[in-house]
PDB file of C-alpha atoms in Angstrom:
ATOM      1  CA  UNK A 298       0.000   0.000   0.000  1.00  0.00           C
ATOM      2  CA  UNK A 299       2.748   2.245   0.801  1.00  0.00           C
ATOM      3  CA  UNK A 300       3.736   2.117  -3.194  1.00  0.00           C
ATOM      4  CA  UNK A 301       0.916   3.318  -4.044  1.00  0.00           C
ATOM      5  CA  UNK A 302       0.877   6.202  -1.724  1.00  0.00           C
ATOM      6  CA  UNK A 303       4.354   7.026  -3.287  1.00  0.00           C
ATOM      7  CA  UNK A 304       2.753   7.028  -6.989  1.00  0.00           C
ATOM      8  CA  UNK A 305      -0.310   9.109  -6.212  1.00  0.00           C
ATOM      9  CA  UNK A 306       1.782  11.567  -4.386  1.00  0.00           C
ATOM     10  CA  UNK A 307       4.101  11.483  -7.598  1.00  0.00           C
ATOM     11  CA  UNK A 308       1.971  11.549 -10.147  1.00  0.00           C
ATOM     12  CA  UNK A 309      -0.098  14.419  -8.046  1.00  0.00           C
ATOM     13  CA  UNK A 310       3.136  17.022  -7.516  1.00  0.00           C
ATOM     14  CA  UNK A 311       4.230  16.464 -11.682  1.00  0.00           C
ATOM     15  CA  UNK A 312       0.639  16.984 -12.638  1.00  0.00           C
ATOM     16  CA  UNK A 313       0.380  20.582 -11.031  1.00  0.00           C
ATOM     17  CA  UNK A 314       4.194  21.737 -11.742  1.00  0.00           C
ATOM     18  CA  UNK A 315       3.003  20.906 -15.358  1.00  0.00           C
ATOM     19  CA  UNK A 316       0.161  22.725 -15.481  1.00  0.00           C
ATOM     20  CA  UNK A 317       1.601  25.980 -13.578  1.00  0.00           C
ATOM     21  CA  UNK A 318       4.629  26.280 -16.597  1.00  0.00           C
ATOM     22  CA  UNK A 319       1.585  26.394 -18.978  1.00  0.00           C
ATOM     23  CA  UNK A 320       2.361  29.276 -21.075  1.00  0.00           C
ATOM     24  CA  UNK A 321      -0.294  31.905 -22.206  1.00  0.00           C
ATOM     25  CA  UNK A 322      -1.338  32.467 -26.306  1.00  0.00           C
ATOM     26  CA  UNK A 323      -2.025  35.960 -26.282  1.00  0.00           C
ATOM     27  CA  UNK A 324      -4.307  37.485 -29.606  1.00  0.00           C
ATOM     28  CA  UNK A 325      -2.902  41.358 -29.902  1.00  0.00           C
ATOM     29  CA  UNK A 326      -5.114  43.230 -30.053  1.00  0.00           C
ATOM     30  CA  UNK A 327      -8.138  40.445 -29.214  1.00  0.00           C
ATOM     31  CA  UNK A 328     -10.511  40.672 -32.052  1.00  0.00           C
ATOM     32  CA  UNK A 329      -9.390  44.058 -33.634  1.00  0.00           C
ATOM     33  CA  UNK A 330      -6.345  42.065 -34.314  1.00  0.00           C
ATOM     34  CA  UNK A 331      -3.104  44.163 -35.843  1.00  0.00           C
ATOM     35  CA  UNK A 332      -4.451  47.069 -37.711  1.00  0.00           C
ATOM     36  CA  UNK A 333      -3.982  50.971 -37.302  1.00  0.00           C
ATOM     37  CA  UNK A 334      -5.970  51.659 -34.284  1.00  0.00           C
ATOM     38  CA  UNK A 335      -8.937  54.246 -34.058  1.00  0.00           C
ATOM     39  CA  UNK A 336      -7.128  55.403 -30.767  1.00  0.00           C
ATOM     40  CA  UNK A 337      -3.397  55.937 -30.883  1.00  0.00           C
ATOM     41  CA  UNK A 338      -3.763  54.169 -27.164  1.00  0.00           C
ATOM     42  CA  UNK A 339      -5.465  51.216 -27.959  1.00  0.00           C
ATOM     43  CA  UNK A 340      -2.451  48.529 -27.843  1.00  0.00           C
ATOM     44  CA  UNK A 341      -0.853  50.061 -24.551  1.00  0.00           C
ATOM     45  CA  UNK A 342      -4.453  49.891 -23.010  1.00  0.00           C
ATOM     46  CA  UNK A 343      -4.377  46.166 -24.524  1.00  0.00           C
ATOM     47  CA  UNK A 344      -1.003  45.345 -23.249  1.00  0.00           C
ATOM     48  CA  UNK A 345      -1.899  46.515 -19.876  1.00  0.00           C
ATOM     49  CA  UNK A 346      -2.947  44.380 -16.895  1.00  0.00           C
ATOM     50  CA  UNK A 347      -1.399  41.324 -18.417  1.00  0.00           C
ATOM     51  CA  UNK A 348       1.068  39.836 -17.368  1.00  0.00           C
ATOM     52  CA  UNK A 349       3.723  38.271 -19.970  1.00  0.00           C
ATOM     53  CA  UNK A 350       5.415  35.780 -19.268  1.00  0.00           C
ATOM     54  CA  UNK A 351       8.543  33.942 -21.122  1.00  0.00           C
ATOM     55  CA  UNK A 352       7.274  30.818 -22.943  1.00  0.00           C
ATOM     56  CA  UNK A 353       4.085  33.122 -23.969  1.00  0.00           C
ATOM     57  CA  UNK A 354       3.182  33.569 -27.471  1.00  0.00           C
ATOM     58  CA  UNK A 355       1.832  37.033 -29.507  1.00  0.00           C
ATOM     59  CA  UNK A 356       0.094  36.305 -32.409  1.00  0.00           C
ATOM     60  CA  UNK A 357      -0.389  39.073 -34.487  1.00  0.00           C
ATOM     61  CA  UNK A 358      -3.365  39.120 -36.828  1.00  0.00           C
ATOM     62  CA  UNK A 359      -3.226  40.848 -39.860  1.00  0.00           C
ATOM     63  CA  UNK A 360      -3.653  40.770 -44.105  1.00  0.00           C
ATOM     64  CA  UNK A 361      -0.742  40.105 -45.951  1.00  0.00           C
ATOM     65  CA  UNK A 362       0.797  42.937 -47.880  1.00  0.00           C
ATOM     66  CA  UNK A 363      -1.390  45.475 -45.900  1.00  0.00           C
ATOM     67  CA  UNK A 364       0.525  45.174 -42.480  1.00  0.00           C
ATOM     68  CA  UNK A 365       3.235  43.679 -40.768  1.00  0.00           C
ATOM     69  CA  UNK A 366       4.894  43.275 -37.684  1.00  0.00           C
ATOM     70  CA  UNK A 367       8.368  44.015 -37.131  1.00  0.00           C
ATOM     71  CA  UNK A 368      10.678  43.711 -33.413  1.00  0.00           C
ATOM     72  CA  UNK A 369      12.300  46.930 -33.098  1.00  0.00           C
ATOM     73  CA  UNK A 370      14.910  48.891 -30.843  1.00  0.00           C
ATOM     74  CA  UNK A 371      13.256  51.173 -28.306  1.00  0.00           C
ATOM     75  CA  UNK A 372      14.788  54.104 -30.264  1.00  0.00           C
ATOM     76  CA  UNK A 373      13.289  53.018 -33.572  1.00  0.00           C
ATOM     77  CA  UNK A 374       9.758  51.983 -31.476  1.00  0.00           C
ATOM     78  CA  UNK A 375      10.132  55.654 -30.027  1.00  0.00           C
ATOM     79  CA  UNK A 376      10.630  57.338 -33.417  1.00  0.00           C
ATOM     80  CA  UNK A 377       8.638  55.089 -35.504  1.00  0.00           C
ATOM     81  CA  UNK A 378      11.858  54.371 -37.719  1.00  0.00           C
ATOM     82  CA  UNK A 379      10.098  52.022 -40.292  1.00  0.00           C
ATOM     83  CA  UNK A 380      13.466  52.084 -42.700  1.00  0.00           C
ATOM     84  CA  UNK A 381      15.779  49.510 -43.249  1.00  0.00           C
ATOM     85  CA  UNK A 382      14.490  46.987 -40.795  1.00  0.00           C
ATOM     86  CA  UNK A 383      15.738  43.601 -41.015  1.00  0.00           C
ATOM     87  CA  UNK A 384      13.230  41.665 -38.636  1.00  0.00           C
ATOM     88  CA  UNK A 385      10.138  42.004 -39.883  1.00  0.00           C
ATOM     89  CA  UNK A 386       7.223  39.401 -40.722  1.00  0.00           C
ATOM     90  CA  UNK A 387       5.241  40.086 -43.724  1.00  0.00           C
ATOM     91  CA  UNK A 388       2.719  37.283 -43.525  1.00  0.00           C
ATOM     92  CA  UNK A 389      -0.743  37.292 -41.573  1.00  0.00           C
ATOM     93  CA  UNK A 390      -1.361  35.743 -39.028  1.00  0.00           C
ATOM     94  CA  UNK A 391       2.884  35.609 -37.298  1.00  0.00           C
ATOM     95  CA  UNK A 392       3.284  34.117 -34.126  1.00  0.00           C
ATOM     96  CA  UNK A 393       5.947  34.772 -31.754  1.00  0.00           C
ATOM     97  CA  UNK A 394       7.138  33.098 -29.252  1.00  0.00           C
ATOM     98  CA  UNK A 395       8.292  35.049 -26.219  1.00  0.00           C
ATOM     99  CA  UNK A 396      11.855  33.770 -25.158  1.00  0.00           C
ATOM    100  CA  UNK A 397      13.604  36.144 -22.712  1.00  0.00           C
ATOM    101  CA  UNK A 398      12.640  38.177 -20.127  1.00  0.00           C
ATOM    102  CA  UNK A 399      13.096  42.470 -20.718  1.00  0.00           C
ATOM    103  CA  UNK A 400      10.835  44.779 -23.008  1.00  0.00           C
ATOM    104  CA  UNK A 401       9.970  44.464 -26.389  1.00  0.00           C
ATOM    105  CA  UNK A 402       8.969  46.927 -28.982  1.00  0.00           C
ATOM    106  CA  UNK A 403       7.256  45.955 -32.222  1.00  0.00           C
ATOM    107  CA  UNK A 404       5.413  48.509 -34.872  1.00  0.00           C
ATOM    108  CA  UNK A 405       4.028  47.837 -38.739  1.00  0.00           C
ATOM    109  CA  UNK A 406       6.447  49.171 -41.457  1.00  0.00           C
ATOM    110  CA  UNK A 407       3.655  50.565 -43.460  1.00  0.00           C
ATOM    111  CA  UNK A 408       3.701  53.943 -44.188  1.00  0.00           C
ATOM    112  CA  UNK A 409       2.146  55.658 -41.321  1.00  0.00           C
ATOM    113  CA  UNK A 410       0.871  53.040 -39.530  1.00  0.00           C
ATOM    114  CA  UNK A 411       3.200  53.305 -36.414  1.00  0.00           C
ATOM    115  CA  UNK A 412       2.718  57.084 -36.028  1.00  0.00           C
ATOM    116  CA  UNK A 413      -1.352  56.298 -36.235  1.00  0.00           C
ATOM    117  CA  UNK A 414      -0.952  53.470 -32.944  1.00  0.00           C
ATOM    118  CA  UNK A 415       0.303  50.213 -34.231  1.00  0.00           C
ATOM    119  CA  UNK A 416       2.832  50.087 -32.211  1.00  0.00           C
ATOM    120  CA  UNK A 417       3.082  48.212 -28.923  1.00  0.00           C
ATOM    121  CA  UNK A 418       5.953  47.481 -26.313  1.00  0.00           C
ATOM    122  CA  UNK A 419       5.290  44.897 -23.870  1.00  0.00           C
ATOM    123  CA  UNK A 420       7.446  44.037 -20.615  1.00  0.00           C
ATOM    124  CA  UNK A 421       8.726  39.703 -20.411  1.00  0.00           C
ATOM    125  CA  UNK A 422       8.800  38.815 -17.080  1.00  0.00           C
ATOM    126  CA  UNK A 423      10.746  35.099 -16.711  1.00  0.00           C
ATOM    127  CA  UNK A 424       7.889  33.533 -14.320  1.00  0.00           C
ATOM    128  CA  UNK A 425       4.242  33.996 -13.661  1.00  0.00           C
ATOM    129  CA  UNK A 426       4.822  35.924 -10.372  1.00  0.00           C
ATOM    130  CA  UNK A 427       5.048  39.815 -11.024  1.00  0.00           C
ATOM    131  CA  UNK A 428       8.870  41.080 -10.714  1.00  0.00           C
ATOM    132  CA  UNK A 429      10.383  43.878 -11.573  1.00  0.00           C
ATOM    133  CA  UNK A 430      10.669  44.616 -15.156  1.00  0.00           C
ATOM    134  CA  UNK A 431      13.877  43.722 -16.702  1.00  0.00           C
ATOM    135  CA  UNK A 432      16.682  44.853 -18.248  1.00  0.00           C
ATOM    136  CA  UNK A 433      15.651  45.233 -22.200  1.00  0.00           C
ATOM    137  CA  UNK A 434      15.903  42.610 -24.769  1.00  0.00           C
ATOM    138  CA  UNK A 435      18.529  43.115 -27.683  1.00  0.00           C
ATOM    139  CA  UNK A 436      17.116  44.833 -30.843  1.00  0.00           C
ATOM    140  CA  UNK A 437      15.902  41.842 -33.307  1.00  0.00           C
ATOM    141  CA  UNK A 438      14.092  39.794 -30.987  1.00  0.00           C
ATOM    142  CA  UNK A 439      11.374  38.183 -32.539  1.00  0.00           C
ATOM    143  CA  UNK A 440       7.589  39.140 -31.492  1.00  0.00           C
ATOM    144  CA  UNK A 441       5.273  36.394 -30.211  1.00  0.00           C
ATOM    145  CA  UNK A 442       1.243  35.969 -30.681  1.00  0.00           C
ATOM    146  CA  UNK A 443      -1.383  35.901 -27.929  1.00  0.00           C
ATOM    147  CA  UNK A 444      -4.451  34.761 -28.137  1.00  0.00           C
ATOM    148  CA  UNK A 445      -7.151  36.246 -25.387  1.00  0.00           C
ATOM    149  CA  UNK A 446     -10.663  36.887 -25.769  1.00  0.00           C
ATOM    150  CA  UNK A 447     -12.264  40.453 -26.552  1.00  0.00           C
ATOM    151  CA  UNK A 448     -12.307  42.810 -23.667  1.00  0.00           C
ATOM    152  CA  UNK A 449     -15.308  42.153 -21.392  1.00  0.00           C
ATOM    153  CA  UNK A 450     -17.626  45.871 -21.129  1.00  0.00           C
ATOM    154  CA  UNK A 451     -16.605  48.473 -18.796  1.00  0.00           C
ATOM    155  CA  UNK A 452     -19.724  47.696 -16.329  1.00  0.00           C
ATOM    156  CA  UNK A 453     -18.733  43.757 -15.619  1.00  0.00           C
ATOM    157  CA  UNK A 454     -15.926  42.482 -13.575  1.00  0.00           C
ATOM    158  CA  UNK A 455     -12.226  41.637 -15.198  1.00  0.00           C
ATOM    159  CA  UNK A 456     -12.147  37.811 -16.127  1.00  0.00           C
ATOM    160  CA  UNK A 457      -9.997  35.797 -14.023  1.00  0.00           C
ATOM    161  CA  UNK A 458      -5.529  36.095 -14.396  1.00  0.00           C
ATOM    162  CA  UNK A 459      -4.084  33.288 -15.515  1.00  0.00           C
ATOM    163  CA  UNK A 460      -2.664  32.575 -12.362  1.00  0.00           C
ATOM    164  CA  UNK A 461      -5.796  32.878 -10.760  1.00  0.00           C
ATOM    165  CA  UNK A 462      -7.056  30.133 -12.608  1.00  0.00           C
ATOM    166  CA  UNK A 463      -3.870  27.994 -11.902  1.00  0.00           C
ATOM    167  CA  UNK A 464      -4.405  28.185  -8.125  1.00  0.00           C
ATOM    168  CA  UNK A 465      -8.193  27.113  -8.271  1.00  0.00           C
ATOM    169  CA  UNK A 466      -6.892  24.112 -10.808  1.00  0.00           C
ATOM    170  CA  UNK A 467      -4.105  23.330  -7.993  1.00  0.00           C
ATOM    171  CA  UNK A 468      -6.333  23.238  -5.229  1.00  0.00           C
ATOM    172  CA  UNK A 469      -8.620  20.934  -7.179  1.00  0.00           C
ATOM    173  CA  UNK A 470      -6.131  18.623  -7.347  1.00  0.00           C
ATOM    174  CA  UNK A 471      -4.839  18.921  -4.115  1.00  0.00           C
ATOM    175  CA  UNK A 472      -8.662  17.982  -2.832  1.00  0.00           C
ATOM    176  CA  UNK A 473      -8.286  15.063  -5.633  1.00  0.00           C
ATOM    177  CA  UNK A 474      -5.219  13.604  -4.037  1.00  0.00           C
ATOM    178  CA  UNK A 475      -6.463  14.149  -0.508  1.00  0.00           C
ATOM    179  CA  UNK A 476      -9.735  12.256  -1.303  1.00  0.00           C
ATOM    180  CA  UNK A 477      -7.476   9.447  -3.032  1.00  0.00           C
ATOM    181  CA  UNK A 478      -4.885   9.155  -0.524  1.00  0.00           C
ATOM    182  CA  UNK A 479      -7.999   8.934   2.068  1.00  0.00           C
ATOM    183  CA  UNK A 480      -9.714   6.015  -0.327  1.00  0.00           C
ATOM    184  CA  UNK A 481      -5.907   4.082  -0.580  1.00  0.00           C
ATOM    185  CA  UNK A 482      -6.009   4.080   3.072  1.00  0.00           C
ATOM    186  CA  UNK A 483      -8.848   2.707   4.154  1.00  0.00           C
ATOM    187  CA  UNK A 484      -7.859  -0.174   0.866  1.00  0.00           C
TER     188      UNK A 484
END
């Protein structure tokens, strides 16, 4: 009996340090997707309250050879310096994966666009628990693609963090393993 004990308790521990790496797919920009905003604001307000993580993906959803999305400096980001930018992805929808913790900048090259709002600049934090932001991530790293529902109306509550949902799924299965460990016993 005491094997068992051993496995459930095993199998219990790797089953919630799995699910608490789970990285988050974030959609910029929710349904609007990557376009020239109707507010210059509209992907800072977007980028705020969430909490990136490393392992996290962007994806940035736009029509081919009418935007793009390309990782810039901070001085290019603040400038809107759409010449002679090496990483940029032409084709909609890109996804990018978030590898290393700092902030990242990323505007469209199309003429205008970035002065108009599509631009955003996100902070990568390297685990789920908020930090202080980092030091900044060398120019060329690539952006990565969210996915997240539309933002819910001003009048209702904000939907639960990720890590909110992460604690009720580990206490779920810490109630699971308490109620099996219980059952083995009296086996």
């Amino acid at each position: 009996m005491g094997s068992k004990l051993i496995v459930f308790v095993v199998l219990g521990v790797a089953s919630l340090l799995l699910h608490s790496s789970k990285a988050t797919d974030y959609e910029v920009g929710d349904s609007t997707g990557w376009k020239v905003p109707s507010d210059s604001s509209f992907y800072s307000t977007w980028a705020s309250g969430k909490n990136f993580t490393v392992g996290d993906t962007l994806k940035f959803t736009f029509t081919t050879g009418v935007h793009d999305v390309a990782t810039v400096s901070k001085s290019d980001y603040d400038s809107c310096n759409i010449t002679g930018q090496s990483n940029v992805s032409k084709n909609g929808p890109t996804t990018i994966t978030l590898s290393a913790p700092g902030t990242l900048y990323y505007i469209c090259t199309f003429s205008d666009h970035c002065s108009r709002g599509q631009i955003l600049s996100i902070t990568v934090d390297t685990s789920s628990t908020p930090s202080t932001p980092s030091a900044p991530s060398p120019p060329g790293t690539p952006p990565t693609t969210p996915s997240s529902s539309p933002p819910p109306p001003p009048s209702s509550p904000p939907p639960p963090s990720p890590s909110a949902s992460s604690s009720l799924v580990a206490t779920l299965a810490l109630v699971f393993m308490s109620i099996a460990i219980s059952f083995m016993h009296y086996l």
